[in-house]
CSV table of C-alpha atoms and ligand atoms in Angstrom, one decimal:
chain,number,residue,atom,x,y,z
A,26,MET,CA,7.2,4.1,13.1
A,27,LYS,CA,4.4,2.3,14.8
A,28,LEU,CA,4.8,-1.5,15.0
A,29,PHE,CA,1.8,-3.8,14.7
A,30,GLY,CA,1.0,-7.4,15.6
A,31,THR,CA,4.1,-9.5,15.9
A,32,SER,CA,6.5,-6.8,14.6
A,33,LYS,CA,9.2,-5.9,17.2
A,34,ILE,CA,12.9,-5.1,17.5
A,35,ASN,CA,14.7,-8.4,18.0
A,36,GLU,CA,17.9,-9.2,19.9
A,37,ASN,CA,20.0,-8.2,16.9
A,38,GLY,CA,18.4,-4.7,17.0
A,39,ASN,CA,16.6,-5.5,13.8
A,40,LEU,CA,12.9,-5.4,12.9
A,41,SER,CA,11.4,-8.8,13.1
A,42,ILE,CA,7.9,-9.8,11.9
A,43,GLY,CA,6.4,-13.2,12.8
A,44,GLY,CA,9.6,-14.0,14.6
A,45,VAL,CA,11.6,-13.6,11.4
A,46,ASP,CA,14.4,-11.0,11.1
A,47,THR,CA,13.6,-8.6,8.2
A,48,VAL,CA,17.3,-8.3,7.3
A,49,GLU,CA,17.3,-12.1,6.7
A,50,LEU,CA,14.0,-11.8,4.8
A,51,ALA,CA,15.5,-9.2,2.5
A,52,LYS,CA,18.6,-11.3,1.8
A,53,GLU,CA,16.6,-14.5,1.1
A,54,PHE,CA,13.7,-13.1,-1.0
A,55,LYS,CA,15.3,-9.9,-2.3
A,56,THR,CA,13.7,-6.5,-2.2
A,57,PRO,CA,11.2,-5.0,-2.7
A,58,LEU,CA,9.4,-7.6,-0.7
A,59,TYR,CA,5.8,-7.7,0.7
A,60,VAL,CA,5.8,-9.3,4.2
A,61,MET,CA,2.4,-10.4,5.7
A,62,ASP,CA,2.1,-11.0,9.4
A,63,GLN,CA,-0.2,-14.1,9.3
A,64,GLU,CA,-0.8,-14.1,13.1
A,65,LEU,CA,-2.0,-10.5,13.0
A,66,ILE,CA,-4.5,-11.3,10.1
A,67,GLU,CA,-5.8,-14.3,12.1
A,68,THR,CA,-6.2,-12.5,15.4
A,69,THR,CA,-7.9,-9.6,13.7
A,70,ILE,CA,-10.4,-11.9,12.1
A,71,ASP,CA,-11.0,-13.6,15.5
A,72,LYS,CA,-11.6,-10.2,17.1
A,73,MET,CA,-14.0,-9.2,14.4
A,74,LYS,CA,-16.0,-12.5,14.6
A,75,GLU,CA,-16.3,-12.2,18.3
A,76,ALA,CA,-17.6,-8.6,18.1
A,77,PHE,CA,-19.9,-9.0,15.2
A,78,LYS,CA,-22.6,-11.1,16.8
A,79,SER,CA,-26.2,-10.6,17.6
A,80,SER,CA,-28.9,-12.6,19.4
A,81,ARG,CA,-31.6,-10.9,17.2
A,82,PHE,CA,-30.3,-11.7,13.7
A,83,GLY,CA,-27.6,-13.8,12.0
A,84,THR,CA,-24.2,-12.1,11.1
A,85,GLN,CA,-21.7,-12.9,8.5
A,86,ILE,CA,-18.3,-11.4,7.6
A,87,ALA,CA,-17.0,-11.6,4.0
A,88,TYR,CA,-13.4,-10.6,3.4
A,89,ALA,CA,-13.1,-8.1,0.5
A,90,GLY,CA,-10.5,-9.7,-1.7
A,91,LYS,CA,-9.7,-6.5,-3.6
A,92,ALA,CA,-7.6,-5.5,-0.6
A,93,PHE,CA,-5.2,-8.4,-1.0
A,94,LEU,CA,-5.9,-11.8,-2.7
A,95,THR,CA,-3.8,-14.7,-3.6
A,96,THR,CA,-4.7,-18.4,-3.6
A,97,GLY,CA,-3.0,-18.7,-0.2
A,98,MET,CA,-4.9,-15.8,1.2
A,99,ALA,CA,-8.2,-17.3,-0.1
A,100,LYS,CA,-7.2,-20.6,1.8
A,101,LEU,CA,-6.6,-18.6,5.0
A,102,VAL,CA,-9.9,-16.8,4.7
A,103,GLU,CA,-11.6,-20.2,4.2
A,104,LYS,CA,-9.8,-21.6,7.2
A,105,LYS,CA,-10.9,-18.7,9.4
A,106,GLY,CA,-14.5,-19.3,8.4
A,107,LEU,CA,-15.2,-16.0,6.5
A,108,GLU,CA,-17.0,-15.5,3.3
A,109,LEU,CA,-15.3,-13.8,0.4
A,110,ASP,CA,-16.2,-10.8,-1.7
A,111,VAL,CA,-14.8,-10.7,-5.3
A,112,VAL,CA,-15.1,-8.0,-7.9
A,113,SER,CA,-13.9,-9.5,-11.1
A,114,GLY,CA,-13.6,-12.8,-13.0
A,115,GLY,CA,-9.9,-12.8,-12.0
A,116,GLU,CA,-10.6,-12.6,-8.2
A,117,LEU,CA,-13.4,-15.2,-8.7
A,118,TYR,CA,-11.0,-17.5,-10.6
A,119,THR,CA,-8.3,-17.1,-7.8
A,120,ALA,CA,-10.9,-18.2,-5.2
A,121,TYR,CA,-12.1,-21.1,-7.4
A,122,LYS,CA,-8.5,-22.4,-8.0
A,123,ALA,CA,-7.8,-22.1,-4.3
A,124,GLY,CA,-10.8,-24.4,-3.7
A,125,PHE,CA,-12.7,-21.7,-1.8
A,126,PRO,CA,-16.3,-22.8,-1.3
A,127,MET,CA,-18.3,-21.0,-4.0
A,128,ASN,CA,-21.4,-20.9,-1.9
A,129,ARG,CA,-19.5,-18.5,0.4
A,130,VAL,CA,-18.6,-16.0,-2.4
A,131,HIS,CA,-20.3,-12.7,-3.2
A,132,MET,CA,-19.6,-10.8,-6.4
A,133,HIS,CA,-19.5,-7.0,-6.9
A,134,GLY,CA,-18.7,-4.7,-9.7
A,135,ASN,CA,-20.4,-1.8,-11.5
A,136,ASN,CA,-19.8,-3.3,-15.0
A,137,LYS,CA,-19.5,-7.1,-14.6
A,138,THR,CA,-19.0,-8.5,-18.1
A,139,TYR,CA,-21.4,-11.1,-19.5
A,140,GLU,CA,-18.6,-13.7,-19.2
A,141,GLU,CA,-18.0,-12.8,-15.5
A,142,LEU,CA,-21.6,-13.2,-14.7
A,143,GLU,CA,-21.8,-16.5,-16.5
A,144,MET,CA,-18.8,-17.7,-14.6
A,145,ALA,CA,-20.5,-16.6,-11.3
A,146,VAL,CA,-23.7,-18.5,-12.2
A,147,ASP,CA,-21.8,-21.6,-13.4
A,148,TYR,CA,-19.7,-21.7,-10.2
A,149,GLY,CA,-22.8,-21.4,-8.1
A,150,ILE,CA,-21.7,-18.4,-6.0
A,151,LYS,CA,-23.7,-17.3,-3.0
A,152,GLU,CA,-24.8,-13.9,-4.2
A,153,ILE,CA,-24.3,-11.5,-7.1
A,154,VAL,CA,-24.7,-7.9,-5.9
A,155,ILE,CA,-26.6,-6.1,-8.7
A,156,ASP,CA,-25.1,-2.7,-9.2
A,157,ASN,CA,-27.3,-1.2,-11.9
A,158,GLU,CA,-30.4,-1.9,-14.0
A,159,ASP,CA,-28.6,-3.2,-17.0
A,160,GLU,CA,-27.3,-6.1,-15.0
A,161,ILE,CA,-30.7,-7.5,-14.2
A,162,GLU,CA,-31.5,-8.5,-17.8
A,163,LYS,CA,-28.0,-10.0,-18.2
A,164,ILE,CA,-28.3,-12.2,-15.2
A,165,GLU,CA,-31.8,-13.3,-16.1
A,166,LYS,CA,-30.7,-14.2,-19.6
A,167,ILE,CA,-27.8,-16.3,-18.3
A,168,CYS,CA,-30.0,-18.0,-15.7
A,169,LYS,CA,-32.7,-18.8,-18.3
A,170,GLU,CA,-30.1,-20.4,-20.6
A,171,LYS,CA,-28.7,-22.4,-17.8
A,172,GLY,CA,-32.0,-23.3,-16.1
A,173,LYS,CA,-30.8,-21.7,-12.8
A,174,LYS,CA,-32.0,-19.2,-10.2
A,175,GLN,CA,-29.4,-16.8,-8.8
A,176,ALA,CA,-29.5,-15.2,-5.4
A,177,VAL,CA,-28.9,-11.4,-5.7
A,178,LEU,CA,-28.6,-8.3,-3.6
A,179,ILE,CA,-29.1,-4.8,-4.9
A,180,ARG,CA,-26.4,-2.3,-4.2
A,181,ILE,CA,-28.0,0.9,-3.0
A,182,ASP,CA,-26.4,4.2,-2.4
A,183,PRO,CA,-27.8,5.9,0.7
A,184,GLY,CA,-26.3,9.2,-0.3
A,185,ILE,CA,-23.9,9.4,2.7
A,186,GLU,CA,-20.9,11.6,2.2
A,187,ALA,CA,-18.3,10.0,4.4
A,188,HIS,CA,-15.2,12.0,5.2
A,189,THR,CA,-12.5,10.3,3.2
A,190,HIS,CA,-10.5,10.8,0.0
A,191,SER,CA,-12.8,11.4,-3.0
A,192,TYR,CA,-11.2,8.4,-4.8
A,193,ILE,CA,-12.2,6.0,-2.1
A,194,LYS,CA,-15.6,7.5,-1.4
A,195,THR,CA,-18.4,5.4,-3.0
A,196,SER,CA,-21.6,7.0,-1.9
A,197,GLY,CA,-23.1,10.4,-2.6
A,198,LEU,CA,-25.5,11.5,-5.2
A,199,THR,CA,-23.1,11.2,-8.1
A,200,SER,CA,-21.4,7.9,-7.3
A,201,LYS,CA,-20.6,5.4,-10.1
A,202,PHE,CA,-21.6,2.6,-7.8
A,203,GLY,CA,-25.1,1.3,-7.0
A,204,ILE,CA,-28.6,2.6,-7.3
A,205,SER,CA,-29.5,5.7,-5.3
A,206,LEU,CA,-32.0,5.2,-2.5
A,207,PHE,CA,-33.5,8.4,-3.9
A,208,GLN,CA,-34.0,7.2,-7.4
A,209,ALA,CA,-37.7,7.4,-8.2
A,210,ASN,CA,-37.9,3.9,-9.8
A,211,LEU,CA,-36.1,1.9,-7.1
A,212,PHE,CA,-39.4,0.4,-6.0
A,213,ASP,CA,-40.0,-0.8,-9.5
A,214,ILE,CA,-36.6,-2.3,-9.7
A,215,VAL,CA,-37.1,-4.2,-6.4
A,216,LYS,CA,-40.5,-5.4,-7.6
A,217,ARG,CA,-39.1,-6.6,-10.9
A,218,ILE,CA,-36.2,-8.5,-9.2
A,219,ASN,CA,-38.5,-9.9,-6.5
A,220,ASN,CA,-40.9,-11.2,-9.1
A,221,SER,CA,-38.3,-12.6,-11.4
A,222,GLN,CA,-38.4,-16.4,-12.0
A,223,TYR,CA,-34.6,-16.4,-12.4
A,224,LEU,CA,-33.6,-14.2,-9.5
A,225,ASP,CA,-33.9,-14.8,-5.8
A,226,PHE,CA,-34.0,-11.3,-4.2
A,227,ARG,CA,-32.1,-11.5,-0.9
A,228,GLY,CA,-31.8,-7.8,0.1
A,229,PHE,CA,-29.6,-4.8,0.0
A,230,HIS,CA,-26.0,-4.0,0.0
A,231,THR,CA,-24.2,-0.7,0.6
A,232,HIS,CA,-20.6,0.4,0.9
A,233,ILE,CA,-20.1,4.1,1.6
A,234,GLY,CA,-16.4,4.3,1.2
A,235,SER,CA,-13.1,3.3,2.5
A,236,GLN,CA,-10.7,4.3,5.3
A,237,ILE,CA,-13.6,5.8,7.3
A,238,PHE,CA,-12.7,6.8,10.9
A,239,GLN,CA,-16.0,8.1,12.1
A,240,SER,CA,-18.4,5.2,12.7
A,241,VAL,CA,-21.3,7.7,12.7
A,242,PHE,CA,-21.3,7.5,8.9
A,243,PHE,CA,-22.1,3.8,9.1
A,244,ILE,CA,-24.9,4.6,11.5
A,245,PHE,CA,-26.3,7.3,9.1
A,246,ALA,CA,-26.3,4.7,6.3
A,247,LEU,CA,-28.1,2.1,8.5
A,248,GLU,CA,-30.7,4.6,9.4
A,249,GLU,CA,-31.5,5.4,5.7
A,250,ILE,CA,-31.6,1.7,4.9
A,251,PHE,CA,-33.9,0.8,7.7
A,252,LYS,CA,-36.3,3.6,6.8
A,253,TYR,CA,-36.4,2.2,3.3
A,254,LEU,CA,-36.9,-1.4,4.5
A,255,ASP,CA,-39.8,-0.2,6.5
A,256,LYS,CA,-41.3,1.5,3.5
A,257,LEU,CA,-40.7,-1.6,1.4
A,258,LYS,CA,-42.4,-3.8,4.0
A,259,LYS,CA,-45.4,-1.5,4.5
A,260,GLU,CA,-46.0,-0.7,0.8
A,261,LEU,CA,-44.9,-3.8,-1.0
A,262,GLY,CA,-45.0,-6.4,1.7
A,263,ILE,CA,-41.4,-7.4,1.0
A,264,VAL,CA,-39.2,-8.4,3.9
A,265,VAL,CA,-35.5,-8.7,2.9
A,266,HIS,CA,-33.3,-11.5,4.2
A,267,THR,CA,-29.9,-9.7,4.1
A,268,VAL,CA,-28.5,-6.2,4.8
A,269,ASN,CA,-24.9,-5.9,3.8
A,270,MET,CA,-23.1,-2.8,5.1
A,271,GLY,CA,-19.9,-3.3,3.1
A,272,GLY,CA,-16.4,-2.5,4.4
A,273,GLY,CA,-14.5,0.7,4.8
A,274,PHE,CA,-13.3,0.6,8.5
A,275,GLY,CA,-10.3,2.9,8.8
A,276,VAL,CA,-6.8,1.8,10.0
A,277,TYR,CA,-3.7,3.6,11.3
A,278,TYR,CA,-1.2,4.6,8.6
A,279,LYS,CA,0.6,7.5,10.1
A,280,GLU,CA,1.0,9.7,13.3
A,281,GLY,CA,-2.3,11.5,13.9
A,282,ASP,CA,-4.5,8.6,12.7
A,283,ASP,CA,-6.6,7.4,15.6
A,284,PRO,CA,-9.0,4.7,14.4
A,285,LYS,CA,-11.3,3.2,17.0
A,286,PRO,CA,-10.5,-0.4,17.7
A,287,ILE,CA,-12.4,-2.5,15.0
A,288,GLU,CA,-14.2,-4.5,17.7
A,289,GLU,CA,-15.7,-1.3,19.1
A,290,VAL,CA,-16.9,-0.1,15.6
A,291,LEU,CA,-18.5,-3.5,14.9
A,292,LYS,CA,-20.2,-3.6,18.3
A,293,GLU,CA,-21.6,-0.2,17.6
A,294,ILE,CA,-23.0,-1.3,14.3
A,295,ILE,CA,-24.6,-4.4,15.9
A,296,THR,CA,-26.1,-2.3,18.7
A,297,TYR,CA,-27.5,0.3,16.3
A,298,THR,CA,-28.9,-2.4,14.0
A,299,GLU,CA,-30.6,-4.1,16.9
A,300,ALA,CA,-32.1,-0.7,17.9
A,301,MET,CA,-33.3,-0.2,14.3
A,302,GLU,CA,-34.7,-3.7,14.3
A,303,ILE,CA,-36.6,-3.0,17.5
A,304,LYS,CA,-37.9,0.3,16.2
A,305,TYR,CA,-39.0,-0.9,12.8
A,306,GLN,CA,-39.7,-4.6,13.5
A,307,ILE,CA,-38.5,-5.5,10.0
A,308,GLY,CA,-37.7,-9.1,10.7
A,309,PHE,CA,-34.7,-9.3,8.4
A,310,SER,CA,-32.4,-12.4,9.0
A,311,GLU,CA,-28.8,-11.5,8.4
A,312,LEU,CA,-26.4,-8.5,8.8
A,313,ASN,CA,-23.3,-8.8,6.7
A,314,ILE,CA,-20.1,-6.7,6.4
A,315,GLU,CA,-17.2,-7.1,4.0
A,316,PRO,CA,-14.0,-5.5,5.4
A,317,GLY,CA,-10.7,-5.6,3.5
A,318,ARG,CA,-8.2,-3.0,4.7
A,319,SER,CA,-9.1,-3.6,8.4
A,320,ILE,CA,-8.2,-7.3,8.1
A,321,VAL,CA,-4.9,-7.0,6.1
A,322,GLY,CA,-3.8,-3.4,6.1
A,323,ASN,CA,-1.6,-3.3,9.3
A,324,ALA,CA,-0.5,-6.9,8.7
A,325,GLY,CA,1.6,-5.8,5.6
A,326,THR,CA,5.1,-4.3,5.6
A,327,THR,CA,7.1,-3.7,2.4
A,328,LEU,CA,10.9,-4.0,2.6
A,329,TYR,CA,13.1,-2.0,0.1
A,330,THR,CA,16.8,-1.5,-0.3
A,331,VAL,CA,18.1,2.1,-0.2
A,332,GLY,CA,20.0,2.8,-3.5
A,333,GLY,CA,20.8,6.5,-3.2
A,334,ILE,CA,20.3,9.6,-1.2
A,335,LYS,CA,20.0,13.0,-2.8
A,336,GLU,CA,19.9,16.5,-1.4
A,337,THR,CA,18.5,19.0,-4.0
A,338,VAL,CA,19.6,22.6,-4.3
A,339,GLY,CA,16.0,23.4,-3.3
A,340,GLY,CA,16.6,21.8,0.1
A,341,LYS,CA,14.7,18.6,-0.4
A,342,LYS,CA,16.3,15.3,0.7
A,343,TYR,CA,15.3,12.2,-1.2
A,344,VAL,CA,15.9,8.6,-0.2
A,345,PHE,CA,15.7,6.4,-3.3
A,346,VAL,CA,14.4,2.8,-2.9
A,347,ASP,CA,14.4,-0.1,-5.4
A,348,GLY,CA,10.6,-0.2,-5.8
A,349,GLY,CA,8.0,2.5,-6.0
A,350,MET,CA,4.6,3.2,-7.6
A,351,SER,CA,4.8,-0.3,-9.3
A,352,ASP,CA,4.5,-2.0,-5.9
A,353,ASN,CA,2.6,0.8,-4.1
A,354,ILE,CA,0.7,3.3,-6.2
A,355,ARG,CA,-1.5,4.6,-3.3
A,356,THR,CA,0.7,7.7,-2.6
A,357,ALA,CA,0.7,8.7,-6.3
A,358,LEU,CA,-3.0,7.8,-6.8
A,359,TYR,CA,-4.6,9.4,-3.8
A,360,GLN,CA,-1.9,11.1,-1.6
A,361,ALA,CA,-1.8,8.2,0.9
A,362,GLU,CA,0.6,8.7,3.8
A,363,TYR,CA,2.8,6.1,5.4
A,364,GLU,CA,5.5,5.7,8.1
A,365,ALA,CA,8.9,4.2,7.4
A,366,GLY,CA,12.0,3.1,9.3
A,367,ILE,CA,15.4,1.6,8.7
A,368,VAL,CA,15.1,-1.9,9.9
A,369,ASN,CA,18.4,-2.1,11.8
A,370,LYS,CA,18.2,1.5,13.2
A,371,LEU,CA,14.7,1.6,14.7
A,372,GLU,CA,16.1,2.3,18.2
A,373,GLU,CA,17.7,5.5,16.8
A,374,LYS,CA,15.7,8.7,16.7
A,375,ALA,CA,13.9,9.4,13.4
A,376,GLU,CA,15.0,13.0,12.9
A,377,ASP,CA,15.9,13.2,9.2
A,378,GLU,CA,13.1,14.8,7.2
A,379,VAL,CA,13.0,13.0,3.9
A,380,THR,CA,11.0,12.1,0.8
A,381,VAL,CA,11.0,8.4,0.0
A,382,ALA,CA,11.0,8.1,-3.8
A,383,GLY,CA,10.8,5.1,-6.0
A,384,LYS,CA,12.9,4.2,-9.1
A,385,LEU,CA,10.3,4.6,-11.8
A,386,CYS,CA,10.4,7.3,-14.5
A,387,GLU,CA,7.7,9.5,-13.1
A,388,SER,CA,8.2,12.6,-10.8
A,389,GLY,CA,5.0,11.4,-9.1
A,390,ASP,CA,6.7,8.1,-8.2
A,391,ILE,CA,6.8,8.9,-4.5
A,392,LEU,CA,6.1,6.6,-1.6
A,393,ILE,CA,6.3,9.1,1.3
A,394,GLN,CA,6.1,12.8,0.5
A,395,LYS,CA,7.4,14.0,3.8
A,396,GLY,CA,8.4,11.7,6.6
A,397,LYS,CA,10.9,11.4,9.4
A,398,LEU,CA,13.5,8.7,9.1
A,399,GLN,CA,16.7,7.5,10.9
A,400,LYS,CA,19.8,8.5,9.0
A,401,ALA,CA,19.6,6.4,5.9
A,402,GLU,CA,22.7,5.0,4.0
A,403,VAL,CA,23.0,3.2,0.7
A,404,GLY,CA,22.4,-0.5,1.3
A,405,ASP,CA,20.0,0.0,4.2
A,406,ILE,CA,16.8,-2.0,4.3
A,407,LEU,CA,13.8,0.4,4.6
A,408,ALA,CA,10.5,-0.8,5.8
A,409,ILE,CA,7.1,0.9,5.1
A,410,THR,CA,4.3,-0.3,7.3
A,411,THR,CA,0.6,-0.8,6.7
A,412,THR,CA,1.1,-1.9,3.1
A,413,GLY,CA,-1.1,-5.0,3.4
A,414,ALA,CA,-4.1,-3.6,1.6
A,415,TYR,CA,-4.3,-2.2,-1.9
A,416,CYS,CA,-0.6,-2.4,-2.6
A,417,TYR,CA,0.1,-5.9,-4.0
A,418,THR,CA,-3.3,-5.9,-5.6
A,419,MET,CA,-2.7,-2.6,-7.3
A,420,SER,CA,0.9,-3.4,-8.4
A,421,SER,CA,1.9,-3.1,-12.0
A,422,ASN,CA,4.7,-3.9,-14.4
A,423,TYR,CA,5.1,-0.2,-15.3
A,424,ASN,CA,8.7,0.4,-16.6
A,425,ARG,CA,8.8,-3.4,-16.9
A,426,MET,CA,9.4,-3.6,-13.2
A,427,ILE,CA,9.1,-7.2,-11.9
A,428,LYS,CA,6.6,-7.7,-9.2
A,429,PRO,CA,8.0,-8.5,-5.7
A,430,ALA,CA,7.5,-11.7,-3.9
A,431,VAL,CA,4.9,-11.9,-1.1
A,432,VAL,CA,5.8,-13.9,2.0
A,433,PHE,CA,3.7,-14.8,5.0
A,434,VAL,CA,5.6,-15.0,8.2
A,435,LYS,CA,4.5,-16.7,11.4
A,436,ASP,CA,6.2,-18.5,14.3
A,437,GLY,CA,9.7,-17.9,13.0
A,438,LYS,CA,9.0,-19.2,9.5
A,439,ALA,CA,8.5,-17.4,6.2
A,440,LYS,CA,6.3,-19.0,3.5
A,441,VAL,CA,6.1,-17.8,-0.1
A,442,ALA,CA,2.6,-16.8,-1.1
A,443,VAL,CA,3.6,-15.3,-4.4
A,444,LYS,CA,7.0,-15.9,-6.1
A,445,ARG,CA,9.1,-12.9,-7.2
A,446,GLU,CA,8.6,-12.4,-10.9
A,447,THR,CA,11.4,-13.0,-13.4
A,448,GLY,CA,12.3,-11.4,-16.6
A,449,ASP,CA,10.7,-14.3,-18.4
A,450,ASP,CA,7.4,-13.6,-16.6
A,451,LEU,CA,7.5,-10.1,-18.1
A,452,ILE,CA,7.7,-11.4,-21.7
A,453,ARG,CA,5.6,-14.5,-21.3
A,454,ASN,CA,2.8,-13.2,-23.4
A,455,ASP,CA,4.8,-11.1,-25.8
A,456,GLU,CA,5.1,-12.2,-29.4
A,457,ILE,CA,7.8,-11.2,-31.8
A,458,PHE,CA,5.6,-10.7,-34.9
A,459,GLU,CA,6.7,-10.3,-38.5
A,460,LEU,CA,7.9,-6.7,-39.1
B,501,PLP,C1,-18.2,-3.0,-2.3
B,501,PLP,C2,-17.0,-3.0,-1.5
B,501,PLP,N1,-17.0,-3.8,-0.4
B,501,PLP,C3,-15.9,-3.8,0.5
B,501,PLP,C4,-14.8,-3.0,0.2
B,501,PLP,C5,-13.6,-3.1,1.2
B,501,PLP,O1,-13.3,-1.8,1.7
B,501,PLP,P1,-12.2,-1.7,2.9
B,501,PLP,O2,-11.0,-2.4,2.3
B,501,PLP,O3,-12.0,-0.3,3.0
B,501,PLP,O4,-12.7,-2.4,4.1
B,501,PLP,C6,-14.8,-2.2,-0.9
B,501,PLP,C7,-13.6,-1.3,-1.2
B,501,PLP,O5,-13.6,-0.5,-2.0
B,501,PLP,C8,-15.9,-2.2,-1.8
B,501,PLP,O6,-15.9,-1.4,-2.9
């Protein structure tokens, strides 16, 4: 099991994160438990900010809240000077309640409701990213009623088929997101938005997918966008302010994954954009990105307690843990792969071939299909690494499972970011109606 950031084996022979022993964390906060390495999040952001700079144009990084968002995380993002990308009224509300500056918030979504758009306009967010033609009228109507003008980007789909799982691919000619660069009326859409008295057209956004290892796909997308910006400038005289390249930078999950260091990927994007700018002389002002997974993915570890071990007659060995698809649905949803270790046995060889299964009533409730583990025993604390992104945010109460706590660890201290749910949380909105 590869260790990241401040994770190490401590003097007791146990995994410690942020200077806190995971055996103690499991005792104090119970399992399952999401543990976030705060220092790793902070140093990753610092590296990204350092690499994503240009002398030819402005740059801005927005954290994609869909990867992991709580009010505490929003505060950390604010403190580190990033902007924030939200995709729903719920994420926007979380940021608002955390006191995140609304003029640093971008909003996405292929079907933002009227209420969500109203909320975005009322809060005065920086930009709404228009995903499709139906949205234009809705935002105009809201702005007209409120006497406001809203800055917008258009999400375009450059038709780049990045090599990643189809569920996390967001570009290509049949994507549900954005307006295709090859759509015949895109010029008319741009003209319409650019001429609107209620909309301030700022530029284009694209996001070609997630967990992308080959940076060449970002370069292909940039190339398409710059060709289009050139056409727009020459034929309509429109020069955009912003180009947002989205997120999607791949991270290490399991042996064999070999992501380029994020600083290198970001430097490549800057270098290539500078070259495109020299070639086409567009004169755009700002390049944005919105990474999620690459900021929090490796910073998260989930702790579980082993409750049982079963060897089937078919020769498969299961290690059962006290969570499952309710706290991490990624394996069931898109065959994600992870590494695991027993927190007090990490110095032992991981030679046991096992399937780590959850406790939910689904055969598909698997966390690791096939992995190598130290010899597990009932009562052991099992850690799964790289669970910082898209695990807590995708968690559910299926089987009326209570959602685990989230703790941030740093400098030997653990701070609760989300309390562990209770039975009462589960029934809070239930009503016993007259039968
Ligand atoms: C529009 C948009 N931006 C940013 C992201 C963040 O992607 P990642 O977490 O892979 O960096 C996503 C993820 O799906 C997205 O849809």
